[in-house]
mmCIF file of C-alpha atoms in Angstrom:
data_model
loop_
_atom_site.group_PDB
_atom_site.id
_atom_site.type_symbol
_atom_site.label_atom_id
_atom_site.label_comp_id
_atom_site.label_asym_id
_atom_site.label_seq_id
_atom_site.Cartn_x
_atom_site.Cartn_y
_atom_site.Cartn_z
ATOM 1 C CA MET U 176 -17.937 -5.403 0.519
ATOM 2 C CA GLU U 177 -15.588 -8.056 1.917
ATOM 3 C CA GLN U 178 -11.988 -7.671 1.508
ATOM 4 C CA TYR U 179 -9.575 -10.665 2.001
ATOM 5 C CA LEU U 180 -5.706 -10.269 2.306
ATOM 6 C CA ILE U 181 -3.501 -13.370 1.709
ATOM 7 C CA MET U 182 -0.042 -12.628 3.191
ATOM 8 C CA CYS U 183 3.009 -13.321 1.131
ATOM 9 C CA ARG U 184 6.538 -14.088 1.992
ATOM 10 C CA SER U 185 8.018 -11.522 -0.468
ATOM 11 C CA LEU U 186 7.073 -9.052 -3.034
ATOM 12 C CA THR U 187 8.191 -11.408 -5.516
ATOM 13 C CA TYR U 188 5.668 -14.057 -4.358
ATOM 14 C CA ALA U 189 2.749 -11.473 -4.257
ATOM 15 C CA GLN U 190 3.514 -10.534 -7.707
ATOM 16 C CA ARG U 191 3.393 -14.083 -8.906
ATOM 17 C CA ALA U 192 0.223 -14.720 -6.847
ATOM 18 C CA GLU U 193 -1.281 -11.678 -8.516
ATOM 19 C CA ARG U 194 -0.356 -12.929 -12.008
ATOM 20 C CA VAL U 195 -1.717 -16.603 -11.378
ATOM 21 C CA LEU U 196 -5.092 -15.036 -10.213
ATOM 22 C CA SER U 197 -5.380 -12.835 -13.197
ATOM 23 C CA GLN U 198 -4.688 -15.764 -15.518
ATOM 24 C CA ASN U 199 -7.571 -17.400 -13.863
ATOM 25 C CA GLY U 200 -9.942 -14.426 -14.213
ATOM 26 C CA ILE U 201 -9.652 -13.312 -10.683
ATOM 27 C CA ASN U 202 -8.970 -9.519 -10.062
ATOM 28 C CA SER U 203 -6.505 -8.998 -7.196
ATOM 29 C CA ASN U 204 -4.008 -6.360 -6.198
ATOM 30 C CA VAL U 205 -0.479 -6.503 -4.519
ATOM 31 C CA ILE U 206 -0.606 -4.144 -1.515
ATOM 32 C CA LYS U 207 1.696 -3.184 1.331
ATOM 33 C CA ALA U 208 0.152 -5.058 4.387
ATOM 34 C CA PRO U 209 -1.258 -2.996 7.177
ATOM 35 C CA GLN U 210 1.269 -2.460 9.841
ATOM 36 C CA ASN U 211 -0.851 -4.195 12.555
ATOM 37 C CA LEU U 212 -0.930 -7.502 10.501
ATOM 38 C CA LEU U 213 2.923 -7.757 10.290
ATOM 39 C CA THR U 214 4.493 -10.559 12.283
ATOM 40 C CA GLY U 215 7.527 -10.730 10.362
ATOM 41 C CA GLY U 216 8.258 -11.343 6.698
ATOM 42 C CA CYS U 217 8.111 -8.736 3.859
ATOM 43 C CA GLY U 218 4.875 -7.223 4.704
ATOM 44 C CA TYR U 219 3.268 -7.497 1.104
ATOM 45 C CA ALA U 220 -0.179 -9.143 0.435
ATOM 46 C CA VAL U 221 -2.585 -9.967 -2.214
ATOM 47 C CA SER U 222 -5.854 -8.191 -1.765
ATOM 48 C CA LEU U 223 -9.133 -9.438 -3.372
ATOM 49 C CA ARG U 224 -12.817 -8.780 -2.853
ATOM 50 C CA LYS U 225 -14.547 -11.627 -5.020
ATOM 51 C CA ASN U 226 -13.905 -15.198 -5.494
ATOM 52 C CA PHE U 227 -12.014 -15.794 -2.182
ATOM 53 C CA ASP U 228 -12.487 -19.763 -2.221
ATOM 54 C CA LYS U 229 -11.523 -20.162 -5.866
ATOM 55 C CA ALA U 230 -8.389 -17.837 -5.448
ATOM 56 C CA TYR U 231 -7.234 -19.652 -2.233
ATOM 57 C CA SER U 232 -7.715 -23.013 -4.052
ATOM 58 C CA ILE U 233 -5.592 -21.767 -7.046
ATOM 59 C CA LEU U 234 -2.703 -20.259 -4.863
ATOM 60 C CA ASN U 235 -2.703 -23.303 -2.475
ATOM 61 C CA SER U 236 -2.335 -25.923 -5.479
ATOM 62 C CA SER U 237 0.184 -23.498 -6.977
ATOM 63 C CA GLY U 238 2.417 -23.408 -3.807
ATOM 64 C CA LEU U 239 2.037 -19.824 -3.407
ATOM 65 C CA ILE U 240 0.117 -19.806 0.065
ATOM 66 C CA LYS U 241 2.878 -19.361 2.644
ATOM 67 C CA GLY U 242 1.406 -16.820 5.053
ATOM 68 C CA LYS U 243 -1.714 -15.941 6.996
ATOM 69 C CA VAL U 244 -5.064 -14.933 5.534
ATOM 70 C CA PHE U 245 -7.105 -12.285 6.937
ATOM 71 C CA MET U 246 -10.613 -10.863 6.280
ATOM 72 C CA ARG U 247 -11.497 -7.220 6.956
ATOM 73 C CA VAL U 248 -14.204 -6.923 9.430
ATOM 74 C CA ASN U 249 -14.458 -3.187 9.960
ATOM 75 C CA GLU U 250 -12.639 -0.227 8.637
ATOM 76 C CA GLY U 251 -8.921 -0.976 9.409
ATOM 77 C CA GLU U 252 -9.736 -4.191 11.378
ATOM 78 C CA TYR U 253 -8.798 -7.527 10.194
ATOM 79 C CA GLU U 254 -9.721 -11.149 11.532
ATOM 80 C CA GLU U 255 -7.360 -14.095 10.780
ATOM 81 C CA LEU U 256 -8.951 -16.916 9.030
ATOM 82 C CA LYS U 257 -8.204 -20.286 10.332
ATOM 83 C CA ILE U 258 -8.007 -22.252 7.221
#
C-alpha cells in the first residue's frame, strides 16, 4: 500500500494539517520524519495512505503545504514527488 509523507515546517503545522484532513474525512497521522528525508526544518510530517490527491488539494488551499512531499517506493526508501 502506498504511503505519502507531506513534510511540515513545524509540529504545530503538522497537527493543524492532520486536523484539517480529519475534518474532511481523511485519515492521517503526524509522524517524526525519517532522518534521511530531513533537509532542515523541524522534521515532522503528515503521513497518509489514501486520498492523496484530495488531501494535497485541501492542504494546499488551506496554506498548509510548505515542505516537500514524498512517496514510499520501498521499505525505508522515499521518492520526492515533483508537484
